[in-house]
Short mmCIF file of C-alpha atoms in Angstrom, two decimals:
data_model
loop_
_atom_site.label_atom_id
_atom_site.label_comp_id
_atom_site.label_asym_id
_atom_site.label_seq_id
_atom_site.Cartn_x
_atom_site.Cartn_y
_atom_site.Cartn_z
CA ALA N 1 8.80 -10.06 -1.20
CA GLN N 2 6.12 -8.63 -3.61
CA THR N 3 5.40 -9.77 -6.86
CA VAL N 4 3.29 -8.87 -9.59
CA THR N 5 2.19 -11.40 -12.20
CA GLN N 6 1.11 -10.43 -15.44
CA SER N 7 0.82 -13.47 -17.73
CA GLN N 8 -0.32 -12.20 -21.29
CA PRO N 9 2.89 -10.24 -22.92
CA GLU N 10 0.23 -9.30 -25.62
CA MET N 11 -3.19 -8.77 -26.35
CA SER N 12 -5.01 -7.47 -29.32
CA VAL N 13 -8.89 -6.14 -29.62
CA GLN N 14 -11.79 -4.52 -32.03
CA GLU N 15 -12.58 -1.56 -31.78
CA ALA N 16 -15.53 -0.57 -30.24
CA GLU N 17 -15.14 -4.15 -28.11
CA THR N 18 -14.23 -5.35 -24.20
CA VAL N 19 -10.86 -6.67 -22.98
CA THR N 20 -9.67 -7.55 -19.87
CA LEU N 21 -6.36 -7.92 -18.85
CA SER N 22 -4.60 -9.94 -16.25
CA CYS N 23 -3.00 -9.38 -12.83
CA THR N 24 -2.26 -11.74 -10.49
CA TYR N 25 0.54 -10.53 -7.06
CA ASP N 26 1.75 -11.89 -4.38
CA THR N 27 1.98 -10.11 -0.55
CA SER N 28 1.43 -11.30 2.92
CA GLU N 29 0.47 -7.78 3.78
CA ASN N 30 -3.12 -7.23 4.14
CA ASN N 31 -3.24 -3.02 3.19
CA TYR N 32 -2.34 -2.88 -0.25
CA TYR N 33 -2.87 -0.17 -3.25
CA LEU N 34 -3.14 -1.53 -6.84
CA PHE N 35 -2.62 0.03 -9.82
CA TRP N 36 -3.08 0.34 -13.21
CA TYR N 37 -0.74 2.29 -15.21
CA LYS N 38 -0.97 2.72 -19.13
CA GLN N 39 2.60 3.67 -20.97
CA PRO N 40 1.34 4.84 -24.90
CA PRO N 41 4.57 4.80 -27.45
CA SER N 42 5.24 8.74 -26.03
CA ARG N 43 6.85 6.47 -23.05
CA GLN N 44 4.64 8.82 -20.95
CA MET N 45 3.44 6.64 -17.80
CA ILE N 46 -0.20 7.92 -16.82
CA LEU N 47 -2.14 6.02 -14.05
CA VAL N 48 -5.66 4.28 -14.58
CA ILE N 49 -6.72 3.11 -12.20
CA ARG N 50 -5.93 2.64 -8.73
CA GLN N 51 -7.86 -0.36 -6.00
CA GLU N 52 -7.43 0.44 -2.01
CA ALA N 53 -6.89 -3.22 -0.56
CA TYR N 54 -9.86 -2.58 1.85
CA LYS N 55 -12.22 -1.70 0.20
CA GLN N 56 -14.21 -4.95 -1.08
CA GLN N 57 -15.82 -2.62 -3.87
CA ASN N 58 -14.62 -2.21 -7.85
CA ALA N 59 -12.53 0.63 -9.15
CA THR N 60 -14.17 2.29 -11.59
CA GLU N 61 -13.12 5.25 -13.71
CA ASN N 62 -15.01 6.12 -17.49
CA ARG N 63 -14.25 2.60 -19.53
CA PHE N 64 -11.75 1.35 -17.30
CA SER N 65 -12.98 -0.80 -14.26
CA VAL N 66 -11.32 -3.76 -12.37
CA ASN N 67 -12.20 -7.12 -10.67
CA PHE N 68 -10.07 -7.12 -7.36
CA GLN N 69 -9.95 -10.58 -5.90
CA LYS N 70 -8.22 -10.36 -2.74
CA ALA N 71 -8.62 -13.09 -1.41
CA ALA N 72 -6.95 -15.28 -4.95
CA LYS N 73 -4.83 -11.94 -5.10
CA SER N 74 -6.17 -11.43 -8.51
CA PHE N 75 -6.62 -8.07 -10.52
CA SER N 76 -7.77 -7.33 -13.54
CA LEU N 77 -8.21 -4.95 -15.81
CA LYS N 78 -11.34 -4.35 -18.22
CA ILE N 79 -11.37 -1.76 -21.09
CA SER N 80 -14.90 -1.31 -22.89
CA ASP N 81 -15.54 0.22 -25.64
CA SER N 82 -12.31 0.21 -26.51
CA GLN N 83 -10.84 2.82 -28.17
CA LEU N 84 -7.22 3.37 -30.86
CA GLY N 85 -6.02 5.89 -28.03
CA ASP N 86 -6.32 2.99 -25.69
CA THR N 87 -3.09 1.50 -27.21
CA ALA N 88 -0.29 1.04 -25.41
CA MET N 89 1.91 -0.44 -22.56
CA TYR N 90 -0.53 -1.07 -19.78
CA PHE N 91 1.76 -2.07 -16.07
CA CYS N 92 -0.21 -3.77 -12.91
CA ALA N 93 1.50 -2.34 -10.08
CA PHE N 94 1.25 -2.99 -6.26
CA MET N 95 2.35 -0.48 -3.19
CA ASN N 96 1.87 -0.79 0.50
CA ARG N 97 4.21 1.50 2.83
CA GLU N 98 5.43 -1.23 5.11
CA TYR N 99 7.64 -1.90 1.15
CA GLY N 100 8.61 1.61 1.31
CA ASN N 101 6.24 3.07 -0.07
CA LYS N 102 7.77 1.90 -3.67
CA LEU N 103 5.84 0.60 -7.17
CA VAL N 104 6.48 -3.07 -7.95
CA PHE N 105 5.24 -3.34 -11.21
CA GLY N 106 4.50 -6.23 -13.11
CA ALA N 107 5.83 -7.27 -16.92
CA GLY N 108 3.86 -5.56 -18.75
CA THR N 109 0.95 -5.91 -21.53
CA ILE N 110 1.01 -4.95 -25.06
CA LEU N 111 -2.22 -4.08 -26.16
CA ARG N 112 -2.73 -3.39 -29.86
CA VAL N 113 -7.11 -1.53 -30.88
CA LYS N 114 -7.42 -2.82 -34.32
CA SER N 115 -9.80 -0.48 -36.84
CA GLY T 1 -2.76 17.13 -11.58
CA ALA T 2 0.52 16.93 -10.38
CA VAL T 3 3.39 17.76 -13.18
CA VAL T 4 7.45 16.21 -12.90
CA SER T 5 9.58 17.35 -15.62
CA GLN T 6 12.99 15.37 -16.66
CA HIS T 7 15.40 17.52 -18.64
CA PRO T 8 16.77 16.27 -21.60
CA SER T 9 14.62 14.84 -23.27
CA ARG T 10 16.66 12.62 -25.37
CA VAL T 11 20.81 12.91 -24.58
CA ILE T 12 23.85 11.08 -27.04
CA CYS T 13 27.35 10.80 -25.34
CA LYS T 14 30.49 9.87 -25.98
CA SER T 15 31.58 6.11 -24.21
CA GLY T 16 34.08 7.67 -20.39
CA THR T 17 31.72 10.84 -20.49
CA SER T 18 29.14 11.56 -17.63
CA VAL T 19 25.60 12.83 -18.71
CA LYS T 20 23.04 14.63 -15.90
CA ILE T 21 19.55 14.28 -15.69
CA GLU T 22 17.34 16.58 -14.56
CA CYS T 23 13.92 15.79 -12.17
CA ARG T 24 11.22 17.75 -11.60
CA SER T 25 8.23 18.54 -9.73
CA LEU T 26 6.31 21.67 -11.52
CA ASP T 27 3.56 21.94 -9.12
CA PHE T 28 4.54 20.25 -5.18
CA GLN T 29 7.20 19.51 -3.27
CA ALA T 30 8.05 15.76 -3.20
CA THR T 31 9.87 14.25 -0.28
CA THR T 32 10.58 11.38 -2.08
CA MET T 33 11.72 10.62 -5.77
CA PHE T 34 12.26 7.74 -8.03
CA TRP T 35 14.38 6.89 -10.80
CA TYR T 36 13.73 3.85 -12.49
CA ARG T 37 15.40 2.16 -16.17
CA GLN T 38 13.34 1.03 -18.66
CA PHE T 39 14.55 -1.33 -21.65
CA PRO T 40 12.75 -1.76 -24.92
CA LYS T 41 9.05 -3.99 -24.52
CA GLN T 42 10.23 -4.68 -20.85
CA SER T 43 8.43 -3.47 -16.91
CA LEU T 44 9.61 -0.84 -14.94
CA MET T 45 13.25 -1.29 -13.15
CA LEU T 46 13.74 1.23 -9.64
CA MET T 47 16.74 2.16 -9.46
CA ALA T 48 17.30 3.72 -6.59
CA THR T 49 14.48 5.85 -4.27
CA SER T 50 15.78 9.65 -3.22
CA ASN T 51 14.66 11.57 0.25
CA GLU T 52 14.99 15.89 0.31
CA GLY T 53 17.91 16.20 2.02
CA SER T 54 19.16 12.61 2.84
CA LYS T 55 21.20 9.62 0.73
CA ALA T 56 19.99 7.86 -1.79
CA THR T 57 18.33 4.18 -1.10
CA TYR T 58 19.51 1.61 -3.73
CA GLU T 59 18.01 -0.88 -4.82
CA GLN T 60 20.61 -4.38 -5.32
CA GLY T 61 22.47 -4.56 -7.88
CA VAL T 62 22.83 -1.16 -8.98
CA GLU T 63 25.88 0.99 -8.46
CA LYS T 64 25.53 3.88 -6.33
CA ASP T 65 29.11 4.78 -7.50
CA LYS T 66 27.98 4.25 -11.04
CA PHE T 67 24.57 6.29 -10.54
CA LEU T 68 24.80 9.38 -8.16
CA ILE T 69 21.60 10.70 -7.46
CA ASN T 70 21.19 13.92 -5.71
CA HIS T 71 18.24 15.15 -4.10
CA ALA T 72 19.55 18.60 -3.07
CA SER T 73 16.06 20.91 -2.43
CA LEU T 74 11.53 19.53 -2.10
CA THR T 75 11.17 20.04 -6.52
CA LEU T 76 14.60 18.35 -8.20
CA SER T 77 16.40 15.85 -7.81
CA THR T 78 19.28 14.95 -10.41
CA LEU T 79 20.72 11.68 -11.82
CA THR T 80 24.56 11.33 -13.08
CA VAL T 81 25.58 8.75 -14.83
CA THR T 82 29.52 8.75 -14.28
CA SER T 83 31.72 7.42 -17.13
CA ALA T 84 28.81 6.32 -19.29
CA HIS T 85 29.28 3.43 -21.89
CA PRO T 86 26.94 1.65 -24.76
CA GLU T 87 25.38 -0.26 -22.02
CA ASP T 88 24.11 2.19 -19.59
CA SER T 89 22.25 3.23 -22.77
CA SER T 90 18.39 2.96 -21.35
CA PHE T 91 15.55 5.18 -21.02
CA TYR T 92 15.68 6.18 -17.60
CA ILE T 93 12.06 7.73 -15.46
CA CYS T 94 11.85 9.60 -12.31
CA SER T 95 8.88 9.78 -10.06
CA ALA T 96 8.02 12.57 -7.40
CA GLY T 97 6.08 11.45 -4.90
CA GLN T 98 3.08 13.70 -2.98
CA SER T 99 1.51 12.22 0.66
CA ARG T 100 -1.82 11.24 0.48
CA ALA T 101 -3.27 9.75 3.69
CA SER T 102 -1.88 6.62 3.69
CA TYR T 103 0.33 6.02 0.66
CA ASN T 104 3.17 7.88 -1.23
CA GLU T 105 1.24 8.30 -4.92
CA GLN T 106 3.72 8.94 -7.84
CA PHE T 107 3.63 11.31 -10.50
CA PHE T 108 6.05 10.20 -13.82
CA GLY T 109 7.91 12.75 -15.87
CA PRO T 110 8.48 11.73 -19.73
CA GLY T 111 10.52 10.09 -19.37
CA THR T 112 15.12 10.33 -20.87
CA ARG T 113 16.86 8.45 -23.30
CA LEU T 114 20.06 7.62 -22.94
CA THR T 115 22.20 7.24 -25.83
CA VAL T 116 26.28 6.54 -25.23
CA LEU T 117 28.09 5.87 -28.54
#
């Protein structure tokens, strides 16, 4: 069974600084997808970034980038130039076709950006 | 991007009554929809997967007779909480899947807060 672990329940960062959220996963599959979702206080789930496991290049989306280490089964999210609007719960998630394309979520990390 | 709506956004009901939550994909057809439950400050727990025109597949531990799911069209899935009790109070989120080349991208609704008195 696939599992996703986020070991940081809560984190805080000063505005304009950089923060890294950790995520590890366990799977025996070779082809899969990894995601980071953001859930702000409105509770609307928002896709932040997606990584295909077969791609070695780390995905980036503006201020958001990942460090994907396939052998180590690690998928961390780096947020640069943190903004107050980045305050949210962040979920790491795993998906693969053999598991019916269902998302497996980690427990989440609450990120607070302080002014 | 793809938009998914949920109705109602919040509902309060009395214990013993049934509540229906609708999930609609507004600008795309979703062959698969997913229903999640989320407690405060916790992760999303997948309850069931529904495919248009067929019976829903429930995750282990989810009572299919309590949480009735209907996916009658490619744009609408409904979750009915039957004979609701206070322990069913929670935040319910749906997502609609849109097929990509090799995976099913999920777009999430805004959620429904259910309170059972």
